[in-house]
Every structure is written in structure tokens, then in C-alpha cells.
Short mmCIF file of C-alpha atoms in Angstrom, two decimals:
data_model
loop_
_atom_site.label_atom_id
_atom_site.label_comp_id
_atom_site.label_asym_id
_atom_site.label_seq_id
_atom_site.Cartn_x
_atom_site.Cartn_y
_atom_site.Cartn_z
CA MET S 114 -15.77 -8.65 -48.95
CA LEU S 115 -12.03 -8.22 -49.61
CA ALA S 116 -12.49 -4.53 -50.45
CA ARG S 117 -14.35 -3.90 -47.19
CA ALA S 118 -11.64 -5.78 -45.21
CA GLN S 119 -8.91 -3.60 -46.73
CA SER S 120 -10.78 -0.41 -45.74
CA ILE S 121 -10.90 -1.27 -42.01
CA ASP S 122 -8.63 0.85 -39.81
CA PHE S 123 -7.13 -1.90 -37.66
CA GLU S 124 -5.05 0.57 -35.65
CA ALA S 125 -8.20 2.41 -34.61
CA LEU S 126 -9.90 -0.90 -33.90
CA PHE S 127 -6.95 -1.93 -31.69
CA GLY S 128 -7.09 1.35 -29.81
CA ALA S 129 -10.85 1.24 -29.27
CA SER S 130 -11.03 -2.37 -28.08
CA PRO S 131 -12.41 -2.67 -24.52
CA ASN S 132 -9.99 -5.55 -23.94
CA PRO S 133 -6.52 -4.62 -22.64
CA TYR S 134 -3.76 -5.30 -25.22
CA VAL S 135 -0.01 -4.58 -25.23
CA LEU S 136 2.41 -5.32 -28.12
CA ILE S 137 5.86 -6.58 -27.09
CA ALA S 138 9.03 -6.95 -29.22
CA PRO S 139 11.13 -10.17 -29.09
CA ASP S 140 13.55 -8.43 -26.69
CA LEU S 141 10.50 -7.88 -24.41
CA THR S 142 10.42 -4.14 -25.07
CA ILE S 143 6.95 -2.53 -25.05
CA VAL S 144 6.07 -1.33 -28.57
CA THR S 145 2.51 -0.02 -28.09
CA MET S 146 -0.66 -0.59 -26.12
CA ASN S 147 -4.34 0.40 -26.25
CA GLU S 148 -6.33 2.65 -23.92
CA ALA S 149 -7.93 -0.30 -22.14
CA TYR S 150 -4.45 -1.56 -21.15
CA LEU S 151 -3.45 1.86 -19.80
CA LYS S 152 -6.67 2.03 -17.76
CA ALA S 153 -6.19 -1.50 -16.37
CA THR S 154 -2.59 -0.81 -15.34
CA MET S 155 -3.18 2.83 -14.27
CA ARG S 156 -0.23 4.04 -16.34
CA GLU S 157 0.48 6.75 -18.90
CA ARG S 158 1.51 5.87 -22.45
CA ASP S 159 4.81 7.81 -22.27
CA ASP S 160 5.74 5.89 -19.12
CA LEU S 161 5.61 2.56 -20.97
CA LEU S 162 6.61 3.09 -24.62
CA GLY S 163 10.06 1.71 -25.43
CA LYS S 164 10.68 0.31 -21.95
CA PRO S 165 11.45 -3.33 -21.21
CA MET S 166 8.40 -5.10 -19.80
CA PHE S 167 10.03 -5.97 -16.50
CA GLU S 168 11.37 -2.47 -16.08
CA ALA S 169 7.96 -0.90 -16.69
CA PHE S 170 6.40 -3.44 -14.32
CA PRO S 171 9.21 -4.44 -11.94
CA SER S 172 9.03 -7.63 -9.90
CA ASP S 173 11.44 -9.73 -7.91
CA PRO S 174 13.13 -12.10 -10.46
CA GLU S 175 12.93 -14.86 -7.85
CA SER S 176 9.21 -14.40 -7.31
CA GLU S 177 6.58 -16.80 -8.65
CA SER S 178 4.93 -13.93 -10.54
CA TYR S 179 8.08 -12.94 -12.40
CA GLN S 180 8.96 -16.56 -13.23
CA ALA S 181 5.47 -17.39 -14.54
CA LEU S 182 5.28 -14.34 -16.83
CA HIS S 183 8.86 -14.59 -18.07
CA GLN S 184 8.57 -18.33 -18.83
CA SER S 185 5.30 -17.82 -20.73
CA LEU S 186 6.88 -15.15 -22.96
CA GLU S 187 9.96 -17.34 -23.54
CA ARG S 188 7.78 -20.30 -24.57
CA VAL S 189 6.12 -18.14 -27.22
CA LEU S 190 9.50 -16.94 -28.56
CA GLN S 191 10.90 -20.47 -28.75
CA SER S 192 7.87 -22.33 -30.10
CA GLY S 193 6.12 -19.61 -32.13
CA GLU S 194 2.85 -20.75 -30.57
CA ARG S 195 0.29 -19.10 -28.29
CA ASP S 196 0.66 -19.51 -24.51
CA GLU S 197 -1.79 -18.79 -21.71
CA ILE S 198 -1.59 -18.06 -17.98
CA ALA S 199 -4.91 -18.82 -16.30
CA LEU S 200 -4.10 -16.94 -13.08
CA ILE S 201 -1.09 -14.93 -12.00
CA ARG S 202 -0.57 -12.45 -9.18
CA TYR S 203 1.31 -9.45 -10.45
CA ASP S 204 1.27 -6.28 -8.35
CA ILE S 205 1.39 -2.93 -10.14
CA PRO S 206 2.76 0.39 -8.90
CA LEU S 207 0.26 3.05 -7.85
CA PRO S 208 0.52 6.67 -9.12
CA SER S 209 0.63 7.80 -5.50
CA GLY S 210 3.38 5.35 -4.63
CA GLY S 211 3.54 1.80 -3.41
CA TYR S 212 2.01 -1.27 -5.09
CA GLU S 213 -1.48 -2.67 -5.41
CA GLU S 214 -2.12 -6.39 -5.27
CA ARG S 215 -3.57 -7.52 -8.58
CA TYR S 216 -4.51 -10.90 -10.16
CA TRP S 217 -4.53 -11.40 -13.92
CA SER S 218 -5.34 -13.89 -16.64
CA ALA S 219 -3.09 -13.47 -19.70
CA THR S 220 -2.86 -14.80 -23.26
CA HIS S 221 0.33 -14.34 -25.30
CA THR S 222 -0.12 -14.63 -29.09
CA PRO S 223 2.89 -14.61 -31.49
CA LEU S 224 2.79 -12.46 -34.63
CA LEU S 225 5.02 -14.15 -37.22
CA ASP S 226 7.07 -12.72 -40.05
CA ALA S 227 8.79 -15.15 -42.43
CA GLY S 228 8.27 -17.92 -39.90
CA GLN S 229 9.92 -16.00 -37.03
CA VAL S 230 8.26 -14.27 -34.05
CA ALA S 231 8.19 -10.54 -34.84
CA TYR S 232 5.97 -9.43 -31.94
CA ILE S 233 3.99 -10.85 -29.02
CA LEU S 234 0.44 -9.59 -28.44
CA GLN S 235 -0.47 -9.81 -24.74
CA HIS S 236 -4.17 -9.84 -23.87
CA THR S 237 -4.60 -9.28 -20.13
CA VAL S 238 -7.77 -9.58 -18.06
CA ASP S 239 -7.88 -8.17 -14.52
CA VAL S 240 -9.47 -10.91 -12.39
CA THR S 241 -8.64 -9.31 -9.05
CA GLU S 242 -12.29 -8.87 -8.07
CA LEU S 243 -13.11 -12.48 -8.92
CA HIS S 244 -10.18 -13.65 -6.82
CA ARG S 245 -11.27 -11.47 -3.90
CA LEU S 246 -14.82 -12.77 -4.16
CA ARG S 247 -13.51 -16.28 -4.04
CA THR S 248 -11.45 -15.51 -0.99
CA ILE S 249 -14.35 -13.79 0.77
CA ALA S 250 -16.72 -16.57 -0.12
CA ALA S 251 -14.31 -19.19 1.10
CA GLU S 252 -13.80 -17.34 4.38
CA ALA S 253 -17.46 -16.50 4.97
CA GLY S 254 -18.86 -19.72 3.62
CA HIS S 255 -21.25 -17.89 1.24
CA TYR S 256 -21.50 -18.32 -2.50
CA ALA S 257 -18.60 -20.72 -2.39
CA ARG S 258 -19.97 -22.90 -5.17
CA GLN S 259 -20.47 -19.99 -7.62
CA ALA S 260 -17.20 -18.22 -6.93
CA THR S 261 -15.15 -21.37 -6.84
CA GLY S 262 -16.77 -22.48 -10.10
CA VAL S 263 -15.32 -19.47 -11.90
CA PHE S 264 -11.82 -20.40 -10.94
CA GLN S 265 -12.45 -24.08 -11.48
CA ARG S 266 -13.41 -23.19 -15.04
CA ALA S 267 -10.27 -21.09 -15.33
CA HIS S 268 -8.13 -24.01 -14.19
CA ALA S 269 -10.11 -26.34 -16.49
CA VAL S 270 -9.25 -24.04 -19.38
CA GLN S 271 -5.59 -24.12 -18.40
CA GLU S 272 -5.66 -27.94 -18.19
CA ALA S 273 -7.44 -28.12 -21.57
CA ASN S 274 -4.78 -25.87 -23.05
CA GLN S 275 -2.06 -28.11 -21.65
CA THR S 276 -3.78 -31.15 -23.16
CA LEU S 277 -4.09 -29.34 -26.47
CA SER S 278 -0.42 -28.40 -26.31
CA GLN S 279 0.53 -32.05 -25.70
CA GLU S 280 -1.67 -33.20 -28.59
CA THR S 281 -0.14 -30.55 -30.84
CA GLN S 282 3.34 -31.76 -29.89
CA ARG S 283 2.33 -35.36 -30.63
CA LEU S 284 1.04 -34.37 -34.07
CA ARG S 285 4.25 -32.41 -34.72
CA THR S 286 6.26 -35.51 -33.81
CA LEU S 287 4.20 -37.66 -36.19
CA PHE S 288 4.63 -35.02 -38.91
CA GLU S 289 8.39 -34.91 -38.34
CA GLN S 290 8.76 -38.72 -38.37
CA ALA S 291 6.50 -39.40 -41.38
CA PRO S 292 8.30 -41.75 -43.82
CA GLY S 293 7.31 -39.66 -46.83
CA PHE S 294 8.39 -36.06 -47.37
CA VAL S 295 5.87 -33.42 -46.25
CA ALA S 296 5.92 -29.62 -46.45
CA VAL S 297 3.50 -26.71 -46.15
CA LEU S 298 3.85 -23.65 -48.41
CA SER S 299 1.88 -20.47 -47.75
CA GLY S 300 0.90 -17.41 -49.73
CA PRO S 301 1.59 -16.36 -53.31
CA GLU S 302 5.33 -16.36 -52.59
CA HIS S 303 5.13 -20.07 -51.65
CA ARG S 304 6.95 -19.64 -48.36
CA PHE S 305 7.89 -22.76 -46.38
CA GLN S 306 5.92 -22.85 -43.11
CA MET S 307 6.77 -26.46 -42.23
CA ALA S 308 8.99 -29.24 -43.61
CA ASN S 309 9.57 -32.63 -42.02
CA ALA S 310 12.84 -34.56 -41.71
CA ALA S 311 12.29 -36.56 -44.93
CA TYR S 312 11.77 -33.35 -46.93
CA ARG S 313 14.88 -31.75 -45.44
CA ARG S 314 16.94 -34.85 -46.28
CA LEU S 315 15.63 -34.73 -49.85
CA VAL S 316 16.93 -31.16 -50.31
CA GLY S 317 20.30 -31.75 -48.66
CA ASP S 318 19.35 -30.64 -45.12
CA ARG S 319 19.16 -27.00 -46.17
CA GLU S 320 17.53 -24.37 -43.95
CA ILE S 321 14.26 -23.78 -45.79
CA VAL S 322 11.54 -22.93 -43.21
CA GLY S 323 10.66 -19.24 -43.46
CA LYS S 324 12.11 -18.94 -46.99
CA THR S 325 10.29 -18.91 -50.31
CA VAL S 326 10.79 -21.79 -52.74
CA VAL S 327 12.79 -19.46 -54.99
CA GLU S 328 15.12 -18.57 -52.10
CA ALA S 329 15.41 -22.06 -50.61
CA LEU S 330 15.53 -24.19 -53.80
CA PRO S 331 16.61 -21.94 -56.69
CA GLU S 332 17.51 -24.91 -58.90
CA VAL S 333 13.85 -26.01 -59.21
CA VAL S 334 12.61 -22.69 -60.63
CA GLU S 335 13.63 -23.42 -64.24
CA GLN S 336 12.28 -26.95 -63.88
CA GLY S 337 8.74 -25.58 -63.60
CA PHE S 338 7.90 -26.48 -60.01
CA VAL S 339 7.22 -22.91 -58.84
CA THR S 340 4.81 -22.47 -61.76
CA LEU S 341 3.15 -25.73 -60.77
CA HIS S 342 2.76 -24.52 -57.16
CA GLU S 343 1.07 -21.34 -58.40
CA GLN S 344 -1.28 -23.26 -60.69
CA VAL S 345 -2.42 -25.44 -57.78
CA ARG S 346 -2.87 -22.46 -55.44
CA SER S 347 -4.73 -20.28 -57.93
CA SER S 348 -6.91 -23.00 -59.46
CA GLY S 349 -7.67 -24.91 -56.26
CA ASP S 350 -7.08 -28.21 -58.10
CA ALA S 351 -4.66 -30.81 -56.74
CA TYR S 352 -1.78 -32.06 -58.89
CA ILE S 353 -0.46 -35.63 -58.77
CA GLY S 354 3.01 -36.41 -60.12
CA ARG S 355 4.27 -39.92 -60.87
CA SER S 356 8.00 -40.66 -61.06
CA VAL S 357 8.72 -37.02 -61.89
CA ARG S 358 12.38 -36.22 -62.59
CA VAL S 359 13.89 -33.39 -60.54
CA LEU S 360 17.45 -32.12 -60.23
CA LEU S 361 18.40 -31.07 -56.69
CA GLU S 362 21.58 -29.71 -55.16
CA GLY S 363 23.26 -31.98 -52.64
CA GLU S 364 24.25 -31.08 -49.11
CA GLN S 365 26.25 -27.81 -48.71
CA GLU S 366 25.89 -26.81 -52.36
CA GLY S 367 27.07 -30.23 -53.51
CA PRO S 368 26.71 -31.56 -57.04
CA ILE S 369 23.32 -31.72 -58.72
CA GLU S 370 21.60 -35.05 -58.10
CA GLU S 371 18.89 -36.63 -60.24
CA ARG S 372 15.90 -37.83 -58.24
CA PHE S 373 12.52 -39.27 -59.19
CA LEU S 374 9.50 -38.41 -57.04
CA ASP S 375 5.89 -39.46 -56.57
CA PHE S 376 4.04 -36.52 -55.02
CA ILE S 377 0.79 -34.60 -54.65
CA TYR S 378 0.35 -30.83 -54.43
CA GLN S 379 -2.88 -30.24 -52.47
CA PRO S 380 -4.34 -26.71 -52.21
CA ILE S 381 -5.04 -25.48 -48.67
CA ASN S 382 -8.49 -23.88 -48.79
CA ALA S 383 -9.42 -21.52 -45.96
CA GLU S 384 -13.10 -21.48 -46.92
CA THR S 385 -15.33 -22.65 -49.75
CA GLY S 386 -14.89 -20.59 -52.90
CA ALA S 387 -11.88 -18.65 -51.58
CA GLU S 388 -8.46 -18.76 -53.21
CA ALA S 389 -6.17 -21.33 -51.62
CA SER S 390 -3.97 -19.88 -48.90
CA GLY S 391 -1.15 -22.31 -49.62
CA VAL S 392 -0.09 -25.72 -50.89
CA PHE S 393 0.34 -28.97 -48.94
CA VAL S 394 3.16 -31.10 -50.39
CA GLN S 395 3.38 -34.83 -49.73
CA GLY S 396 5.26 -37.57 -51.53
CA HIS S 397 7.92 -40.27 -51.69
CA ASP S 398 11.38 -40.50 -53.23
CA VAL S 399 11.09 -43.38 -55.75
CA THR S 400 14.56 -42.96 -57.27
CA GLU S 401 15.74 -46.46 -56.35
CA GLN S 402 12.50 -48.01 -57.63
CA ARG S 403 12.83 -46.10 -60.92
CA ARG S 404 16.45 -47.21 -61.35
CA ALA S 405 15.50 -50.80 -60.55
CA GLU S 406 12.83 -50.63 -63.25
CA GLU S 407 15.36 -49.23 -65.72
CA ARG S 408 17.80 -52.02 -64.84
CA GLN S 409 15.01 -54.56 -65.33
CA GLN S 410 14.12 -53.10 -68.72
CA LEU S 411 17.78 -53.14 -69.72
CA LEU S 412 18.00 -56.77 -68.64
CA ILE S 413 14.94 -57.67 -70.73
CA HIS S 414 16.51 -56.03 -73.80
CA GLU S 415 19.79 -57.82 -73.08
CA VAL S 416 18.04 -61.18 -72.77
CA ASN S 417 16.20 -60.59 -76.04
CA HIS S 418 19.48 -59.72 -77.73
CA ARG S 419 21.21 -62.83 -76.40
CA VAL S 420 18.33 -65.10 -77.32
CA LYS S 421 18.32 -63.75 -80.88
CA ASN S 422 22.10 -64.23 -81.15
CA THR S 423 21.86 -67.77 -79.79
CA LEU S 424 19.02 -68.68 -82.14
CA SER S 425 21.01 -67.28 -85.06
CA ILE S 426 23.98 -69.48 -84.09
CA VAL S 427 21.77 -72.55 -83.66
CA GLN S 428 20.11 -71.90 -87.02
CA ALA S 429 23.51 -71.65 -88.76
CA LEU S 430 24.74 -74.82 -87.03
CA ALA S 431 21.62 -76.71 -88.08
CA MET S 432 21.75 -75.54 -91.72
CA GLN S 433 25.39 -76.52 -92.08
CA SER S 434 25.22 -79.76 -90.11
CA PHE S 435 22.22 -81.16 -91.98
CA ASN S 436 23.40 -80.50 -95.50
CA VAL S 437 22.53 -82.83 -98.36
CA ARG S 438 26.04 -84.32 -98.59
CA MET S 439 26.05 -85.72 -95.02
CA GLU S 440 24.47 -88.91 -93.71
CA PRO S 441 21.56 -88.13 -91.32
CA GLU S 442 23.11 -89.98 -88.38
CA ILE S 443 26.48 -88.30 -88.84
CA ALA S 444 24.77 -84.94 -89.26
CA ARG S 445 22.84 -85.45 -86.03
CA LYS S 446 25.99 -86.33 -84.08
CA THR S 447 27.81 -83.33 -85.56
CA PHE S 448 24.93 -81.04 -84.66
CA ASP S 449 24.77 -82.47 -81.10
CA ALA S 450 28.47 -81.90 -80.61
CA ARG S 451 28.24 -78.31 -81.77
CA LEU S 452 25.26 -77.66 -79.52
CA ASN S 453 27.20 -79.12 -76.57
CA ALA S 454 30.07 -76.73 -77.27
CA LEU S 455 27.66 -73.84 -77.44
CA SER S 456 26.02 -75.01 -74.21
CA ALA S 457 29.37 -75.23 -72.43
CA ALA S 458 30.14 -71.65 -73.36
CA HIS S 459 26.74 -70.50 -72.17
CA ASN S 460 27.10 -72.39 -68.87
CA LEU S 461 30.41 -70.67 -68.25
CA LEU S 462 28.89 -67.25 -68.96
CA THR S 463 25.87 -67.98 -66.77
CA THR S 464 28.11 -68.50 -63.73
CA GLN S 465 29.46 -64.97 -64.37
CA ASN S 466 25.97 -63.45 -64.83
CA TRP S 467 26.78 -62.91 -68.50
CA GLU S 468 29.06 -60.02 -67.59
CA SER S 469 32.35 -61.59 -68.67
CA ALA S 470 34.21 -64.90 -68.85
CA GLY S 471 37.76 -66.02 -68.20
CA LEU S 472 39.74 -66.80 -71.35
CA LEU S 473 41.41 -69.86 -69.79
CA GLU S 474 38.13 -71.33 -68.58
CA THR S 475 36.48 -70.67 -71.94
CA ILE S 476 39.20 -72.62 -73.79
CA LYS S 477 39.32 -75.42 -71.21
CA ALA S 478 35.53 -75.87 -71.14
CA SER S 479 35.26 -76.03 -74.91
CA ILE S 480 38.13 -78.54 -75.24
CA ALA S 481 36.75 -80.73 -72.43
CA ALA S 482 33.25 -80.76 -73.96
CA THR S 483 34.63 -81.88 -77.35
CA THR S 484 37.63 -84.16 -76.70
CA GLY S 485 36.33 -86.10 -73.70
CA ALA S 486 38.98 -88.68 -72.67
CA ASN S 487 41.59 -87.08 -74.95
CA VAL S 488 41.58 -83.81 -72.98
CA ASP S 489 44.97 -84.59 -71.41
CA ARG S 490 46.58 -84.63 -74.87
CA VAL S 491 45.82 -80.91 -75.29
CA ARG S 492 48.39 -78.70 -73.57
CA LEU S 493 47.43 -75.12 -72.64
CA GLN S 494 49.78 -72.21 -71.99
CA GLY S 495 48.96 -68.52 -71.59
CA PRO S 496 47.78 -65.84 -69.17
CA ASP S 497 44.22 -65.65 -68.01
CA THR S 498 42.15 -62.59 -68.84
CA VAL S 499 38.48 -61.69 -69.05
CA VAL S 500 36.61 -61.44 -72.33
CA ALA S 501 33.18 -60.14 -73.30
CA PRO S 502 30.25 -62.62 -73.44
CA GLN S 503 29.91 -62.75 -77.23
CA THR S 504 33.70 -63.05 -77.58
CA ALA S 505 33.63 -66.10 -75.27
CA VAL S 506 30.90 -67.74 -77.39
CA SER S 507 32.82 -67.14 -80.65
CA LEU S 508 36.09 -68.46 -79.21
CA ALA S 509 34.35 -71.51 -77.72
CA MET S 510 32.77 -72.41 -81.10
CA ALA S 511 36.10 -71.92 -82.89
CA ILE S 512 37.97 -74.12 -80.37
CA HIS S 513 35.24 -76.75 -80.75
CA GLU S 514 35.68 -76.83 -84.51
CA LEU S 515 39.48 -77.11 -84.17
CA CYS S 516 39.05 -79.98 -81.69
CA THR S 517 36.55 -81.72 -83.98
CA ASN S 518 38.92 -81.40 -86.93
CA ALA S 519 41.80 -82.80 -84.82
CA ILE S 520 39.68 -85.78 -83.73
CA LYS S 521 38.51 -86.59 -87.27
CA TYR S 522 41.61 -85.85 -89.32
CA GLY S 523 44.43 -84.52 -87.17
CA ALA S 524 46.54 -85.11 -84.08
CA LEU S 525 43.72 -86.56 -81.95
CA SER S 526 42.69 -89.12 -84.58
CA ASN S 527 45.38 -91.58 -83.37
CA GLU S 528 46.78 -92.61 -79.98
CA THR S 529 49.95 -90.50 -79.92
CA GLY S 530 49.21 -87.07 -81.37
CA THR S 531 49.17 -83.91 -79.26
CA VAL S 532 47.90 -80.36 -79.51
CA ASP S 533 49.59 -77.25 -78.09
CA VAL S 534 47.44 -74.17 -77.52
CA ARG S 535 49.42 -71.05 -76.66
CA TRP S 536 48.17 -67.50 -76.38
CA SER S 537 49.40 -64.07 -75.34
CA VAL S 538 47.68 -60.78 -74.50
CA ARG S 539 49.13 -57.38 -75.45
CA PRO S 540 47.46 -54.14 -74.24
CA ILE S 541 47.58 -51.39 -76.88
CA GLU S 542 47.75 -47.76 -75.70
CA ASN S 543 44.54 -45.92 -76.57
CA GLY S 544 43.26 -49.00 -78.35
CA PRO S 545 41.77 -52.48 -77.87
CA THR S 546 43.74 -55.30 -76.29
CA GLU S 547 45.31 -57.72 -78.80
CA LEU S 548 44.93 -61.47 -78.27
CA GLU S 549 47.08 -63.94 -80.21
CA ILE S 550 46.20 -67.66 -80.10
CA GLU S 551 48.27 -70.34 -81.79
CA TRP S 552 46.92 -73.89 -82.24
CA THR S 553 49.65 -76.37 -83.20
CA GLU S 554 49.08 -80.07 -83.85
CA ALA S 555 51.85 -82.70 -83.87
CA GLY S 556 52.17 -86.50 -83.99
CA GLY S 557 49.10 -87.06 -86.10
CA PRO S 558 48.81 -88.32 -89.69
CA PRO S 559 50.14 -86.05 -92.46
CA VAL S 560 47.59 -83.42 -93.43
CA GLN S 561 46.86 -81.69 -96.70
CA PRO S 562 44.71 -78.66 -97.53
CA PRO S 563 41.10 -79.81 -97.99
CA SER S 564 39.59 -79.80 -101.44
CA ARG S 565 36.68 -77.74 -100.13
CA ARG S 566 36.04 -75.53 -97.14
CA GLY S 567 33.56 -77.12 -94.72
CA PHE S 568 31.34 -75.22 -92.31
CA GLY S 569 33.78 -75.74 -89.43
CA THR S 570 36.61 -74.15 -91.38
CA ARG S 571 34.41 -71.28 -92.50
CA LEU S 572 33.20 -70.74 -88.93
CA ILE S 573 36.79 -70.39 -87.76
CA GLU S 574 37.88 -68.10 -90.60
CA ARG S 575 34.81 -65.95 -91.08
CA GLY S 576 33.08 -66.10 -87.70
CA LEU S 577 36.07 -65.05 -85.68
CA SER S 578 37.10 -62.44 -88.21
CA ALA S 579 33.67 -60.81 -88.12
CA GLU S 580 33.13 -61.03 -84.37
CA LEU S 581 36.58 -60.12 -83.11
CA ARG S 582 37.87 -57.94 -85.96
CA SER S 583 40.61 -60.55 -86.20
CA GLU S 584 42.99 -62.21 -88.62
CA VAL S 585 42.87 -66.02 -88.96
CA GLU S 586 45.58 -68.07 -90.69
CA LEU S 587 45.12 -71.81 -91.31
CA GLU S 588 48.31 -73.62 -92.37
CA PHE S 589 48.05 -77.32 -93.30
CA ARG S 590 51.60 -78.51 -92.60
CA PRO S 591 52.71 -82.09 -93.18
CA THR S 592 53.35 -82.35 -89.44
CA GLY S 593 49.90 -81.12 -88.54
CA LEU S 594 47.50 -78.21 -88.66
CA ASN S 595 48.67 -74.82 -87.44
CA CYS S 596 46.06 -72.13 -86.77
CA ARG S 597 47.03 -68.60 -85.76
CA ILE S 598 44.39 -66.13 -84.56
CA LEU S 599 45.18 -62.46 -83.99
CA ALA S 600 42.12 -60.78 -82.43
CA LYS S 601 41.24 -57.35 -81.09
CA LEU S 602 39.26 -57.83 -77.87
CA PRO S 603 36.33 -55.47 -77.33
CA ARG S 604 35.96 -53.90 -73.89
CA ILE S 605 33.72 -55.75 -71.46
CA SER S 606 31.11 -52.95 -71.57
CA GLU S 607 30.93 -52.95 -75.36
#
């Protein structure tokens, strides 16, 4: 079938058609016409070729005939769609001079090239005799029903065409306003025939209609989308993509943006068994949904990490609190106190969405949770700064152990002792921030180095050193315990 179609001489077919045809350029210059057109207009070919339409067939620009024909041609040029004139009076010059009154019905069909009107094919039908019959019948009262019916049908066709035009415009509006992106690609070059507002926004409002995908979106070629278009067109099988990653240029050759799309490539089949004439593209930008899912997954991993860390801390607290050398009741109270300190640190972090915590609030909350009514005997001095979540937990547990030691053996074990907590923060160029905390007790009973290191002491010395890459010095002075911590604070994002 294709071989026979290619062997047809369409130029000869055009010339031999009994229907009058004339081919007009976008500037309304006559390009060619067939013999039927020359016969209908009583003109010679050399008189018309290359002439503007309204010069070859002059008419008063203010006349209804001129306006109707000119407006019809302009509508075709602007919309790229066919336009029809059911009835128009347009007089033609006679070879002998003067003009002959003629009535016509005309159809103007655009011939497109790369989405633009390249030519207009005018099909004209001389309906002068029908119009005269109608006039005669109306005047004489004979055959009025038959003659009038012809023109009623002509007007009905014109009204139907107007209705169709309105419906087409309504569908175009729906297409343009569709919430998802939609485009139509035609031919083996995958040329954009249509693209709605959502599609144009997706590609940075570039001019794409009339261009091939390679010309309009060169950045997608290496990503395999042109190959995918060809597979769908040649195979006739639709392709569905879910959350497919694509890199697109922003507006006015802006930076490359990563987007994630749900879409379907649907072949456009002209007839059963034939190769698809194009591809219909429809989909949605799901970038925000994809990023929300990634954030959710990250949050799940973060929660798992925090839960494991917290369970590890609780396990260590339990093992050390309930050791064989401690009375069960004392061990329970010790364990409860340590859990309260841990809980206070977690409460503080929860109010900050576990993103960071204030150093001052971390110290104050831990001291308040441990010392109770003796909180006023602990004096705090130092600048506030933010610390990472795990840093806040480690500091809170260390402060709790220092407070517990002061209550049991140190400055808070009597009615007069006090504790001074001072700290300073020093930013280091091209390095982590240094935090120095000094815990100084005074007014309590004389202290001596313990004969063995308890869990609290080990938590302060080893826990802080491991977590904060810090140095911890415990000095048991006769006047009271002095603890100096020099820590390197990790960045909040670490």
C-alpha cells in the first residue's frame, strides 16, 4: 500500500481535479492553481501566478466581500486551522471588460511545516446558479422549498462549523489548563505539535512547539528519552515511568535541575496495524513527593539510630547501677536518677526537633533534674551556644554524675557548700570549635581521691573523651573537686 501511495503523481492529480483549487502563500501571493480554478474564474495562468490574491481579484477593501475573504484567510494564518465561508459574493473581472456578479462557497485549509502555516489551499465552489435559482424562486413563488433548502443546508453547515470551532476551542482550553503536563510528538523526528502550560513550565517555558525533541530539549538526549520515544512509536507499546529522574535546564538556559516524573508515553495509532504516527505524553511532576519520601526515610534511619544509642546508654546505666556491690534499693534509686537525667536531656532535644540544643539549657536542665532544691547553690557562668544532639546527651549525663557526686560526697552534701560551673567557647580557624568547662566545688567536706573508680567517674572520663574527642581532668583538692573538660564540638550537621 505504501509503495503504491509513493508512486502517485499528486501534482497531476491536483491539476486534473474537477474541483477548483488555488494555493496561496502566507503573504497571500498566488503560488499555483489547477485548470478547474482557471475555468471557474475565467483567467489565464500567467495572469495569476505570483500576484497577490487581492490584486489578481481586486475588490473594495471596505466591501463585505473583501472583509469576509480577508478575515477568513487571516484566521487560518493565526490559528493554523481550516476555515470555511458558506456563501460570499465576489465579482470577477470579465475578459471583455467589466465585472460579473458571482457567488461562491470557499474552504481554506492550512498546509503546515514544522508547526507553522506554509501555504493555504483554497477550494472554491461557484454557487452563482444556486443563488439565482433561489432568488427567482423567491420572486416567482415556485420551488421555494427546494431552492431555499439548499441554502438552509449551507447555513446549517456554517453553523455546525462554528459550533465545532467553539468545541475545539473549549477542548484546547481544557488541554492548556490540565494540571498534569501533556504534549503531542509527531513523526520519526519526534516534533512537538502541542504542549500545554504545565509541560512548558516543566521545561523552563522554552519555545518548543514546531521543534524536535533534540532541538528543543538537547539535555534529555543522553538521558535516553529520545530512544524511549522511538521505541514507543516503532513498537506501538505504551511505556509507563514511575518517579523517573530527569535533568532539565531551567528558564533561559539556567542551571540544570533534578526532577522526578510519573509519566506515560502512549503511541498515536492512525489505523490498526500501522506504525504509530506519534507519541502522546502525559504525566505529573512528583519531585516534591519524592523528596518528602526521602526525608521520611532519612527520618526513619535517624530515629533508629537514636533509639539504638539511647538503648545502649540505658543498658550501660543498668549494668553499672545494679552491680553486685550495691544494695538493691540504692541501686534502683541511682538508676532512676540517671534515667531522669537522660530523660531531661531528651526532653530538651525534643523541643528542638533533635536538630540541636542550647549549651546553657542543657547544663541547667541536667543540674535541676539532679539537685532539686539545691539548684540555687550551683552558679553558672558562660556564653550560650548550640551543640549537636549526641553532644547534649553526653554533657547532660556528665553533669548529672558530677551533681550526684557533689550531693553524696562533695559541696552539696552539707548546707553551705557551693559549685561554680564556668565555660568558654573558642572558634578554631579551619577546625572544630573548642569548649572548655570547669566544675569547681567549695565549702564542702575535704575530699580525697577515691580508692576505686566508680561508673560515674568512668562515664565522665571515658564517655566524654570518646564522644567529644575531649580531655578530662579530675582533681580531688582538699577544698573540693575540680573537673576540667576541654572538648572539640562537632558541627551540628555531623
